[in-house]
Coordinates of C-alpha atoms in Angstrom, one line a residue:
X1 CA 62.4 24.8 79.6
X2 CA 60.8 26.4 82.5
X3 CA 60.7 30.4 82.8
X4 CA 62.5 30.5 86.3
X5 CA 65.5 29.0 87.7
X6 CA 66.9 28.1 91.1
X7 CA 69.8 29.9 92.3
X8 CA 71.6 29.4 95.8
X9 CA 73.7 32.2 97.0
X10 CA 76.6 31.0 99.1
X11 CA 78.8 33.0 101.5
X12 CA 80.8 31.3 104.1
X13 CA 78.6 29.0 105.9
X14 CA 75.3 30.6 104.7
X15 CA 73.2 29.9 102.0
X16 CA 70.1 31.7 100.5
X17 CA 67.7 30.2 97.8
X18 CA 66.3 32.7 94.9
X19 CA 63.9 32.0 92.1
X20 CA 64.7 34.3 89.1
X21 CA 63.8 34.5 85.6
X22 CA 66.0 32.6 83.3
X23 CA 68.7 34.7 81.6
X24 CA 68.4 37.5 83.9
X25 CA 71.9 39.4 84.7
X26 CA 73.7 37.8 87.8
X27 CA 74.2 41.4 89.1
X28 CA 70.5 42.1 88.8
X29 CA 69.5 39.0 90.8
X30 CA 72.2 39.9 93.5
X31 CA 70.7 43.2 93.8
X32 CA 67.2 42.0 94.2
X33 CA 68.4 39.7 96.9
X34 CA 70.0 42.7 98.7
X35 CA 73.5 41.8 98.1
X36 CA 75.8 44.7 97.8
X37 CA 78.4 44.2 95.2
X38 CA 81.6 46.1 94.8
X39 CA 82.0 47.8 91.3
X40 CA 84.9 50.2 91.5
X41 CA 85.2 50.0 87.6
X42 CA 81.6 50.8 87.2
X43 CA 80.6 47.2 85.7
X44 CA 82.9 47.2 82.8
X45 CA 84.5 43.8 83.7
X46 CA 88.0 45.1 84.4
X47 CA 88.6 45.2 88.2
X48 CA 87.5 41.9 89.3
X49 CA 85.7 43.4 92.5
X50 CA 82.5 41.3 91.6
X51 CA 84.2 38.2 90.8
X52 CA 81.9 34.9 91.8
X53 CA 82.5 31.2 91.4
X54 CA 79.4 29.6 89.6
X55 CA 78.5 25.6 89.9
X56 CA 75.8 24.2 87.9
X57 CA 74.7 25.5 84.5
X58 CA 77.2 27.9 83.3
X59 CA 76.9 30.8 80.6
X60 CA 79.9 30.9 78.1
X61 CA 82.5 33.5 79.4
X62 CA 82.2 36.9 77.9
X63 CA 85.2 38.7 76.3
X64 CA 85.6 40.5 79.3
X65 CA 85.8 37.5 81.6
X66 CA 88.1 35.7 79.2
X67 CA 90.8 38.8 79.4
X68 CA 90.3 38.8 83.4
X69 CA 90.4 34.9 84.1
X70 CA 92.8 32.1 83.1
X71 CA 91.1 29.5 80.9
X72 CA 91.5 27.1 83.9
X73 CA 89.8 29.7 86.2
X74 CA 86.9 29.8 83.7
X75 CA 86.5 26.0 83.2
X76 CA 86.1 25.9 87.4
X77 CA 83.4 28.6 86.9
X78 CA 84.8 31.9 87.9
X79 CA 82.8 34.5 86.4
X80 CA 82.3 38.5 86.8
X81 CA 78.9 39.3 88.3
X82 CA 78.8 42.4 86.3
X83 CA 79.1 40.4 82.9
X84 CA 77.3 37.1 83.5
X85 CA 73.7 36.0 83.3
X86 CA 71.8 33.0 84.9
X87 CA 70.8 30.4 81.9
X88 CA 69.9 27.7 84.4
X89 CA 69.8 26.4 88.2
X90 CA 73.2 27.4 89.5
X91 CA 75.1 27.9 93.0
X92 CA 76.8 31.1 93.2
X93 CA 79.8 31.4 95.8
X94 CA 80.5 35.0 96.9
X95 CA 83.9 35.3 98.2
X96 CA 84.7 38.2 100.3
X97 CA 81.3 38.3 102.2
X98 CA 80.8 37.0 105.9
X99 CA 77.1 37.1 105.7
X100 CA 74.4 38.3 103.1
X101 CA 73.4 42.0 103.8
X102 CA 70.0 42.0 104.4
X103 CA 69.3 43.8 107.4
X104 CA 65.8 45.1 106.7
X105 CA 64.5 42.9 109.7
X106 CA 67.5 43.1 111.9
X107 CA 66.7 43.3 115.6
X108 CA 69.7 45.7 116.0
X109 CA 67.3 48.3 114.1
X110 CA 65.1 48.5 117.5
X111 CA 67.9 50.8 119.2
X112 CA 66.3 54.1 120.4
X113 CA 68.1 55.8 117.7
X114 CA 69.4 58.7 119.8
X115 CA 72.8 58.1 121.0
X116 CA 75.6 60.2 119.1
X117 CA 77.8 58.0 117.1
X118 CA 81.5 58.4 115.8
X119 CA 82.8 57.1 112.7
X120 CA 86.5 56.2 112.3
X121 CA 88.0 55.5 109.0
X122 CA 91.0 54.3 107.6
X123 CA 91.7 55.4 104.0
X124 CA 94.1 52.7 102.6
X125 CA 95.3 52.7 99.0
X126 CA 93.4 49.5 98.4
X127 CA 91.2 48.9 101.3
X128 CA 88.8 51.4 103.1
X129 CA 87.7 50.3 106.7
X130 CA 85.1 52.0 108.9
X131 CA 84.1 51.4 112.5
X132 CA 81.0 53.0 114.2
X133 CA 81.3 53.9 118.0
X134 CA 78.8 54.9 120.5
X135 CA 80.4 58.2 121.7
X136 CA 78.4 57.9 125.1
X137 CA 79.5 54.5 126.1
X138 CA 82.9 54.1 124.0
X139 CA 81.1 50.6 122.9
X140 CA 82.3 49.8 119.2
X141 CA 78.8 48.9 117.2
X142 CA 80.4 47.3 113.8
X143 CA 83.4 47.6 111.7
X144 CA 82.9 47.1 107.6
X145 CA 85.6 47.1 105.0
X146 CA 85.1 47.7 101.1
X147 CA 87.5 48.1 98.2
X148 CA 88.7 51.7 97.6
X149 CA 87.0 52.8 94.5
X150 CA 89.9 54.7 93.1
X151 CA 91.7 51.3 92.3
X152 CA 89.7 51.3 89.2
X153 CA 92.0 54.4 88.3
X154 CA 95.2 52.7 89.4
X155 CA 96.7 50.5 92.0
X156 CA 99.5 52.7 93.3
X157 CA 99.8 56.0 94.7
X158 CA 101.8 57.7 91.6
X159 CA 99.1 56.7 89.1
X160 CA 96.5 58.4 91.3
X161 CA 98.6 61.5 91.6
X162 CA 99.2 61.6 87.8
X163 CA 95.2 61.2 87.2
X164 CA 94.6 63.9 89.6
X165 CA 96.7 66.3 87.4
X166 CA 94.7 65.7 84.5
X167 CA 91.5 67.7 83.6
X168 CA 89.1 67.1 86.5
X169 CA 90.8 64.0 87.7
X170 CA 91.1 65.3 91.2
X171 CA 87.7 66.1 91.5
X172 CA 86.8 62.6 90.2
X173 CA 89.1 60.9 92.7
X174 CA 87.6 62.9 95.6
X175 CA 84.1 61.8 94.5
X176 CA 85.1 58.2 94.2
X177 CA 86.8 58.2 97.6
X178 CA 83.7 59.8 99.2
X179 CA 81.3 57.6 97.5
X180 CA 83.3 54.4 98.9
X181 CA 82.9 56.0 102.1
X182 CA 79.4 56.6 102.0
X183 CA 78.9 53.0 100.9
X184 CA 80.6 51.8 104.1
X185 CA 78.5 54.3 106.2
X186 CA 75.4 53.2 104.8
X187 CA 76.0 49.4 105.3
X188 CA 77.6 50.0 108.9
X189 CA 74.5 52.2 110.0
X190 CA 72.4 49.4 108.8
X191 CA 74.3 46.4 110.6
X192 CA 74.8 48.7 113.7
X193 CA 71.1 49.8 114.0
X194 CA 71.8 53.6 113.8
X195 CA 70.6 56.5 111.5
X196 CA 73.4 57.9 109.5
X197 CA 72.4 61.3 111.0
X198 CA 73.4 60.0 114.4
X199 CA 77.0 60.1 113.2
X200 CA 78.3 63.5 114.8
X201 CA 81.9 63.0 114.8
X202 CA 84.1 61.2 112.1
X203 CA 87.8 60.7 112.4
X204 CA 89.8 60.1 109.4
X205 CA 93.3 58.8 108.8
X206 CA 95.1 57.7 105.7
X207 CA 98.5 58.3 103.8
X208 CA 99.4 61.9 102.6
X209 CA 97.7 61.1 99.0
X210 CA 94.5 59.8 100.2
X211 CA 94.6 62.4 102.9
X212 CA 94.8 65.0 100.1
X213 CA 92.4 63.4 97.6
X214 CA 89.8 63.1 100.4
X215 CA 89.8 67.0 101.1
X216 CA 90.5 67.8 97.5
X217 CA 94.0 69.4 98.1
X218 CA 96.6 69.7 95.3
X219 CA 98.7 66.6 95.1
X220 CA 101.1 68.1 92.4
X221 CA 103.8 68.4 95.1
X222 CA 103.8 64.6 96.2
X223 CA 104.5 63.6 92.4
X224 CA 107.9 65.1 92.4
X225 CA 110.9 65.4 94.7
X226 CA 111.0 66.1 97.6
X227 CA 107.4 64.6 97.6
X228 CA 106.1 67.2 99.9
X229 CA 102.6 67.1 101.1
X230 CA 100.7 70.5 100.4
X231 CA 99.9 70.4 104.0
X232 CA 101.0 68.3 107.1
X233 CA 98.7 70.0 109.7
X234 CA 95.6 68.6 111.4
X235 CA 92.5 69.2 109.6
X236 CA 88.8 69.9 110.7
X237 CA 86.0 70.3 108.4
X238 CA 82.2 69.4 108.4
X239 CA 80.4 66.4 107.0
X240 CA 78.3 68.4 104.6
X241 CA 81.2 70.2 103.2
X242 CA 83.1 66.9 102.3
X243 CA 79.7 65.2 101.1
X244 CA 79.7 62.5 103.6
X245 CA 76.3 60.7 104.4
X246 CA 76.6 61.8 108.0
X247 CA 75.1 64.8 110.2
X248 CA 75.5 67.7 108.2
X249 CA 77.2 69.4 110.9
X250 CA 79.3 66.6 112.0
X251 CA 82.8 67.2 112.9
X252 CA 85.4 65.7 110.5
X253 CA 88.8 65.7 111.9
X254 CA 92.1 64.5 110.0
X255 CA 95.3 63.6 111.8
X256 CA 98.3 65.3 110.8
X257 CA 100.9 63.9 108.3
X258 CA 104.2 62.9 109.4
X259 CA 105.8 63.9 106.0
X260 CA 106.4 62.7 102.3
X261 CA 103.8 59.7 101.8
X262 CA 103.9 58.8 105.6
X263 CA 100.5 59.9 106.6
X264 CA 98.1 60.4 109.4
X265 CA 97.5 56.7 109.4
X266 CA 101.0 56.2 110.5
X267 CA 100.7 58.9 113.0
X268 CA 97.5 57.0 114.3
X269 CA 99.4 53.6 114.4
X270 CA 102.3 55.0 116.5
X271 CA 99.9 56.9 118.7
X272 CA 97.9 53.3 119.2
X273 CA 100.5 51.1 119.6
X274 CA 102.3 52.8 122.4
X275 CA 105.7 52.5 120.8
X276 CA 107.1 55.6 121.4
X277 CA 106.5 55.2 125.2
X278 CA 108.4 51.9 125.5
X279 CA 111.6 52.0 126.7
X280 CA 114.5 50.5 124.5
X281 CA 114.5 50.4 120.6
X282 CA 111.5 49.5 118.6
X283 CA 110.1 49.1 114.9
X284 CA 106.4 49.7 113.8
X285 CA 105.9 48.3 110.2
X286 CA 102.4 49.0 108.9
X287 CA 102.3 46.7 106.1
X288 CA 99.8 47.6 103.0
X289 CA 100.1 49.2 99.5
X290 CA 101.9 51.8 101.0
X291 CA 104.1 50.6 103.5
X292 CA 104.9 52.7 106.5
X293 CA 107.9 52.0 108.7
X294 CA 108.8 53.8 112.2
X295 CA 111.7 53.5 114.4
X296 CA 112.1 54.5 118.0
X297 CA 114.7 54.7 120.5
X298 CA 116.6 56.8 122.7
X299 CA 114.1 59.6 122.5
X300 CA 114.0 59.8 118.7
X301 CA 111.3 58.8 116.3
X302 CA 112.2 58.3 112.7
X303 CA 109.6 57.2 109.7
X304 CA 109.9 56.4 106.1
X305 CA 107.2 55.1 103.6
X306 CA 107.7 52.7 100.4
X307 CA 105.6 51.6 97.7
X308 CA 104.8 47.9 98.4
X309 CA 102.1 47.5 95.8
X310 CA 99.0 45.6 97.0
X311 CA 100.2 41.9 97.2
X312 CA 100.1 42.3 101.1
X313 CA 96.4 42.8 100.5
X314 CA 95.9 40.0 98.6
X315 CA 95.4 41.9 95.4
X316 CA 97.3 41.7 92.1
X317 CA 97.9 38.0 92.6
X318 CA 96.0 35.4 90.7
X319 CA 93.9 33.8 93.3
X320 CA 94.1 36.9 95.7
X321 CA 91.4 38.1 97.8
X322 CA 90.8 40.2 101.1
X323 CA 90.3 38.6 104.4
X324 CA 86.8 36.9 104.1
X325 CA 85.5 33.2 104.5
X326 CA 87.4 31.0 102.2
X327 CA 90.8 33.0 102.0
X328 CA 93.9 31.1 102.7
X329 CA 95.5 32.7 105.8
X330 CA 98.2 30.1 106.7
X331 CA 99.5 26.5 106.2
X332 CA 100.4 24.0 108.8
X333 CA 103.0 21.3 107.8
X334 CA 102.9 17.9 108.9
X335 CA 105.7 15.7 107.3
X336 CA 105.6 16.2 103.4
X337 CA 102.1 17.4 103.4
X338 CA 100.5 20.9 104.0
X339 CA 97.1 21.8 105.5
X340 CA 95.7 25.0 104.5
X341 CA 94.2 27.3 107.2
X342 CA 91.3 29.5 105.8
X343 CA 89.0 32.2 107.5
X344 CA 85.8 30.6 108.9
X345 CA 87.1 27.2 108.5
X346 CA 85.4 26.8 105.0
X347 CA 86.5 25.4 101.6
X348 CA 89.4 27.8 100.2
X349 CA 88.5 30.3 97.6
X350 CA 91.6 32.5 97.3
X351 CA 94.7 33.7 99.2
X352 CA 95.2 36.6 101.5
X353 CA 98.6 38.7 101.8
X354 CA 99.3 36.5 104.9
X355 CA 98.4 33.5 103.3
X356 CA 100.7 34.1 100.2
X357 CA 103.8 34.7 102.7
X358 CA 103.0 31.5 104.7
X359 CA 102.8 29.5 101.4
X360 CA 106.0 31.0 99.9
X361 CA 107.8 30.3 103.1
X362 CA 106.6 26.7 103.2
X363 CA 107.9 26.6 99.4
X364 CA 111.2 28.0 100.5
X365 CA 111.4 25.6 103.2
X366 CA 110.8 22.5 100.8
X367 CA 113.4 23.9 98.5
X368 CA 111.2 24.7 95.6
X369 CA 111.9 28.3 95.3
X370 CA 115.4 29.5 94.4
X371 CA 117.0 32.5 96.4
X372 CA 116.1 34.7 93.2
X373 CA 112.6 33.4 93.7
X374 CA 112.4 31.0 90.8
X375 CA 110.2 28.1 91.1
X376 CA 112.3 24.9 90.1
X377 CA 111.2 22.1 87.8
X378 CA 110.6 18.7 89.6
X379 CA 113.8 17.4 87.9
X380 CA 115.8 19.8 89.9
X381 CA 114.8 18.3 93.0
X382 CA 115.4 14.5 92.8
X383 CA 114.3 13.9 96.6
X384 CA 111.3 15.8 96.4
X385 CA 108.3 13.6 97.8
X386 CA 105.9 12.3 95.0
X387 CA 102.7 14.0 97.1
X388 CA 104.5 17.5 96.5
X389 CA 105.9 16.8 93.2
X390 CA 102.3 16.1 91.7
X391 CA 101.5 19.9 92.7
X392 CA 104.1 21.4 90.6
X393 CA 103.0 22.0 86.9
X394 CA 103.2 23.9 84.0
X395 CA 100.3 26.9 83.8
X396 CA 99.6 29.5 81.4
X397 CA 101.9 31.9 83.2
X398 CA 104.8 29.6 83.6
X399 CA 105.6 27.1 86.4
X400 CA 103.0 27.2 89.3
X401 CA 102.0 25.3 92.5
X402 CA 98.7 23.7 92.9
X403 CA 97.7 24.7 96.6
X404 CA 94.2 23.1 96.7
X405 CA 93.2 20.5 94.3
X406 CA 89.4 21.0 94.8
X407 CA 89.2 24.6 94.2
X408 CA 92.1 24.7 91.9
X409 CA 93.8 27.6 94.0
X410 CA 97.5 28.2 92.5
X411 CA 100.5 30.3 93.3
X412 CA 102.4 31.1 90.0
X413 CA 105.6 32.9 89.2
X414 CA 104.1 36.4 89.0
X415 CA 102.4 36.0 92.4
X416 CA 106.2 35.2 93.9
X417 CA 107.5 38.2 92.0
X418 CA 104.9 40.5 93.4
X419 CA 105.6 39.3 96.7
X420 CA 109.3 39.6 96.4
X421 CA 108.8 43.3 95.1
X422 CA 106.7 44.3 98.2
X423 CA 108.9 42.6 100.7
X424 CA 111.9 43.9 98.9
X425 CA 110.4 47.4 99.4
X426 CA 109.7 47.2 103.0
X427 CA 113.0 45.4 103.9
X428 CA 115.0 48.2 102.3
X429 CA 113.0 50.8 103.9
X430 CA 113.5 49.2 107.3
X431 CA 117.3 48.7 106.7
X432 CA 117.4 52.3 105.5
X433 CA 116.0 53.6 108.9
X434 CA 118.2 51.2 111.1
X435 CA 121.0 52.8 109.2
X436 CA 119.8 56.4 109.4
X437 CA 119.5 56.0 113.4
X438 CA 122.7 53.8 114.0
X439 CA 120.8 51.1 115.0
X440 CA 121.4 47.3 114.5
X441 CA 118.8 44.7 114.2
X442 CA 120.0 42.9 117.3
X443 CA 119.2 46.0 119.2
X444 CA 115.5 46.2 118.6
X445 CA 113.5 44.8 121.4
X446 CA 110.2 44.6 119.6
X447 CA 108.7 44.5 116.1
X448 CA 105.2 45.5 115.9
X449 CA 103.4 44.2 112.4
X450 CA 100.4 46.3 111.8
X451 CA 97.9 46.5 109.0
X452 CA 97.1 43.7 106.5
X453 CA 98.1 40.7 108.8
X454 CA 96.2 38.7 111.5
X455 CA 97.7 37.2 114.6
X456 CA 97.6 33.7 113.0
X457 CA 100.6 34.5 110.9
X458 CA 103.8 32.6 112.1
X459 CA 106.4 35.3 112.5
X460 CA 109.2 32.6 111.3
X461 CA 107.5 33.1 107.8
X462 CA 108.3 36.7 107.9
X463 CA 111.7 36.0 108.7
X464 CA 112.2 32.9 106.2
X465 CA 111.0 35.1 103.2
X466 CA 113.3 38.0 104.5
X467 CA 110.6 40.7 105.1
X468 CA 112.1 41.6 108.4
X469 CA 115.7 41.5 109.9
X470 CA 117.0 38.5 111.7
X471 CA 115.5 38.8 115.3
X472 CA 114.2 36.0 117.5
X473 CA 110.6 35.4 116.7
X474 CA 109.2 36.1 120.1
X475 CA 110.1 39.8 119.5
X476 CA 107.5 40.2 116.3
X477 CA 104.0 41.2 117.6
X478 CA 100.8 41.6 115.5
X479 CA 98.7 44.3 116.4
X480 CA 95.9 44.4 113.8
X481 CA 94.7 47.5 112.2
X482 CA 96.7 50.2 114.6
X483 CA 95.9 53.0 112.2
X484 CA 92.1 52.3 112.6
X485 CA 92.6 51.9 116.3
X486 CA 94.0 55.3 116.4
X487 CA 91.4 56.7 114.4
X488 CA 88.9 55.4 116.9
X489 CA 90.9 56.9 119.8
X490 CA 91.1 60.4 118.0
X491 CA 87.2 60.6 118.1
X492 CA 88.2 61.9 121.5
X493 CA 89.7 65.6 121.5
X494 CA 92.0 64.8 124.4
X495 CA 93.5 61.9 122.4
X496 CA 93.9 64.4 119.2
X497 CA 96.1 66.8 121.1
X498 CA 98.5 63.7 122.3
X499 CA 98.4 62.4 118.9
X500 CA 99.5 65.8 117.5
X501 CA 102.3 66.2 120.0
X502 CA 103.8 62.7 119.2
X503 CA 103.4 63.5 115.4
X504 CA 105.4 66.6 116.1
X505 CA 108.3 64.7 117.3
X506 CA 108.9 62.3 114.4
X507 CA 111.6 62.9 111.8
X508 CA 110.7 61.9 108.5
X509 CA 113.4 60.1 106.1
X510 CA 112.9 60.6 102.4
X511 CA 114.2 57.3 101.2
X512 CA 114.8 58.8 97.7
X513 CA 117.7 60.8 99.0
X514 CA 119.6 58.1 100.2
X515 CA 122.2 56.9 97.5
X516 CA 122.3 53.2 98.9
X517 CA 118.2 52.9 99.0
X518 CA 118.4 51.1 95.4
X519 CA 121.2 48.9 96.2
X520 CA 119.3 47.9 99.4
X521 CA 116.2 47.1 97.6
X522 CA 117.9 44.9 94.8
X523 CA 119.6 42.9 97.7
X524 CA 116.3 42.7 99.6
X525 CA 114.6 41.0 96.4
X526 CA 116.3 38.1 97.1
X527 CA 115.0 35.4 99.5
X528 CA 117.5 34.3 102.6
X529 CA 119.6 31.4 101.2
X530 CA 118.8 29.1 104.0
X531 CA 119.0 25.4 103.5
X532 CA 116.1 23.6 102.5
X533 CA 115.0 20.6 104.9
X534 CA 111.5 19.7 103.7
X535 CA 108.3 20.9 105.2

C-alpha cells in the first residue's frame, strides 16, 4: 500500500487531480488545493455545509455522519468533509461550487487596482449574497454567495433573537455575520481582480433581525409583540467600525426598514422592481426564509412578512442544496415520464427550492399526493403507470419518491410537509394583505416573484401547489434577487433618497394582530384539490 493516493475533485464540469498522503483529513486536502469550504458549525459535523459525494475507496462513516445522513445516502458515498479522511483513490464531488476558487494566477488580477469599488450585500436569513461594482463605470465585476454562518445557531429568526438575548450571544451573532461577509469580500475581490481596500462604499440590505444583528443593535423588541424594530431609520457607519475587510473609511449604508420583520431588503426590492410606479394593482413576493410581501395599488403600499422557513432556499430538505451545478431546478414531463433540469446541465446532486416546487407540482398532477400532502401508496392509484409506480418506495422517513435513479435523489414526506409550511405561510400573508387593502386576486395585474427562484420555474407550478392566488399564469413574472439589485442601486446617493422616500409611503401590516391569520394559514396548508390527469 503506497504512501500517497490520487484524489480527483469534481465541481460541475471541471476536474482537478491531487496527490495527497493516504489517510489525511479531506478538509486538509481541500484547503491545500485552495478550495474554500463553508463551516458554519465550526467543523462539528452538524450543519452539513461541507457535505461531499465520494466515489471510490470510502472511509467508514463517523458517528456525526451517521447522524446527519440516512443509511442510503451513506451507502451512496455522502460524507462530511470536516469528518472524513482519504483512505485510498477517490473522486470527490463538491455540490454548490461553480469552479475551484484557485485565483492565484487569474488574469483578472492584472487590473490597475485604482478604481473605487462598491459592495452591495444582501443579508439573507439563510444565504448571503455580495456583488462588487466599479463605481466609475457602473460595471458589475462579480457576484458571490455563501451560507449565512448564523444558521449554525438556528435556521429561523426567533431562535437567533433568543440566542442574542443570552449572555454574549448578540456579539457572537454579529461576529459570525461580519465574518461571513468578509469571506465573501475576500472571494469576490480575488475573482474580480481588486484589492479589498478599493471598496469605498458598502450598501447592505436585510430583514429587520439581520439588520440589527449586523449593527449590533438590541433585538429584544423584535422578539415580543408588537415585534417592533429598535430603529427603522437608514443607517450610516464606516467599514472599520463594523469590522468589514474593506477600506477603513469606507461608507457603509443600510437601507431603512419598513416595520416588524419587513426590512431594508424589502424596501430595496420594492424600489428596484418599480412596482409602486406602475398603474393598477400589483404584488411583490420575496420568497426566502423570511418571506416578505408587498401590495401596491391606488396610491397605497402595504407590506407584511411571514416565517416561511428555509425550504424555498433548498435547506432543511433531505436532498436540498443552494443553486449550483447539479442542483435540480425543474422538471419537464413527457407522457408518463419526467426529465429533470439541473443547473449546468450536469448530473443531479440535489434539489433547489424551485426544483422542490416543480417536483411537488408534478406529483400533484399525477395524483400521487392528496390535498393534505400525503404521499399515496401505489395500491391507491390502480391506473398509475408502471414507470412511475417503481419510483414510490418506503424509506427511512416514511413513503418517498425516487427522483433520480443514478444519484438516489428522493423527495420524502417530511420534505413535502416543509414545503406546505412554507407555502402556507406565504399564501396566508398574501391573502391577508389582499383583505387589508380590499383587493381581489382578479384585480392583480402583475405578481412579481423575487428571491430564491429563477425564471426557469413554470408559473403554473406555483399555482398548482397553491402558493399564489389563482391568476392567469402570464401575470406572474420572475425578477431574480430584487433586494440585491436595490442594494446595488443604493450605492448611488441619489438612489438612496428615492428609496427612502418610497419606504416612507409603506404601511406595515402585523399579521399577528389579524384574528383570521391562523385560519388562513391552516387553509393554505392544503394543496388545491384539482383533478389529477397524469403528467
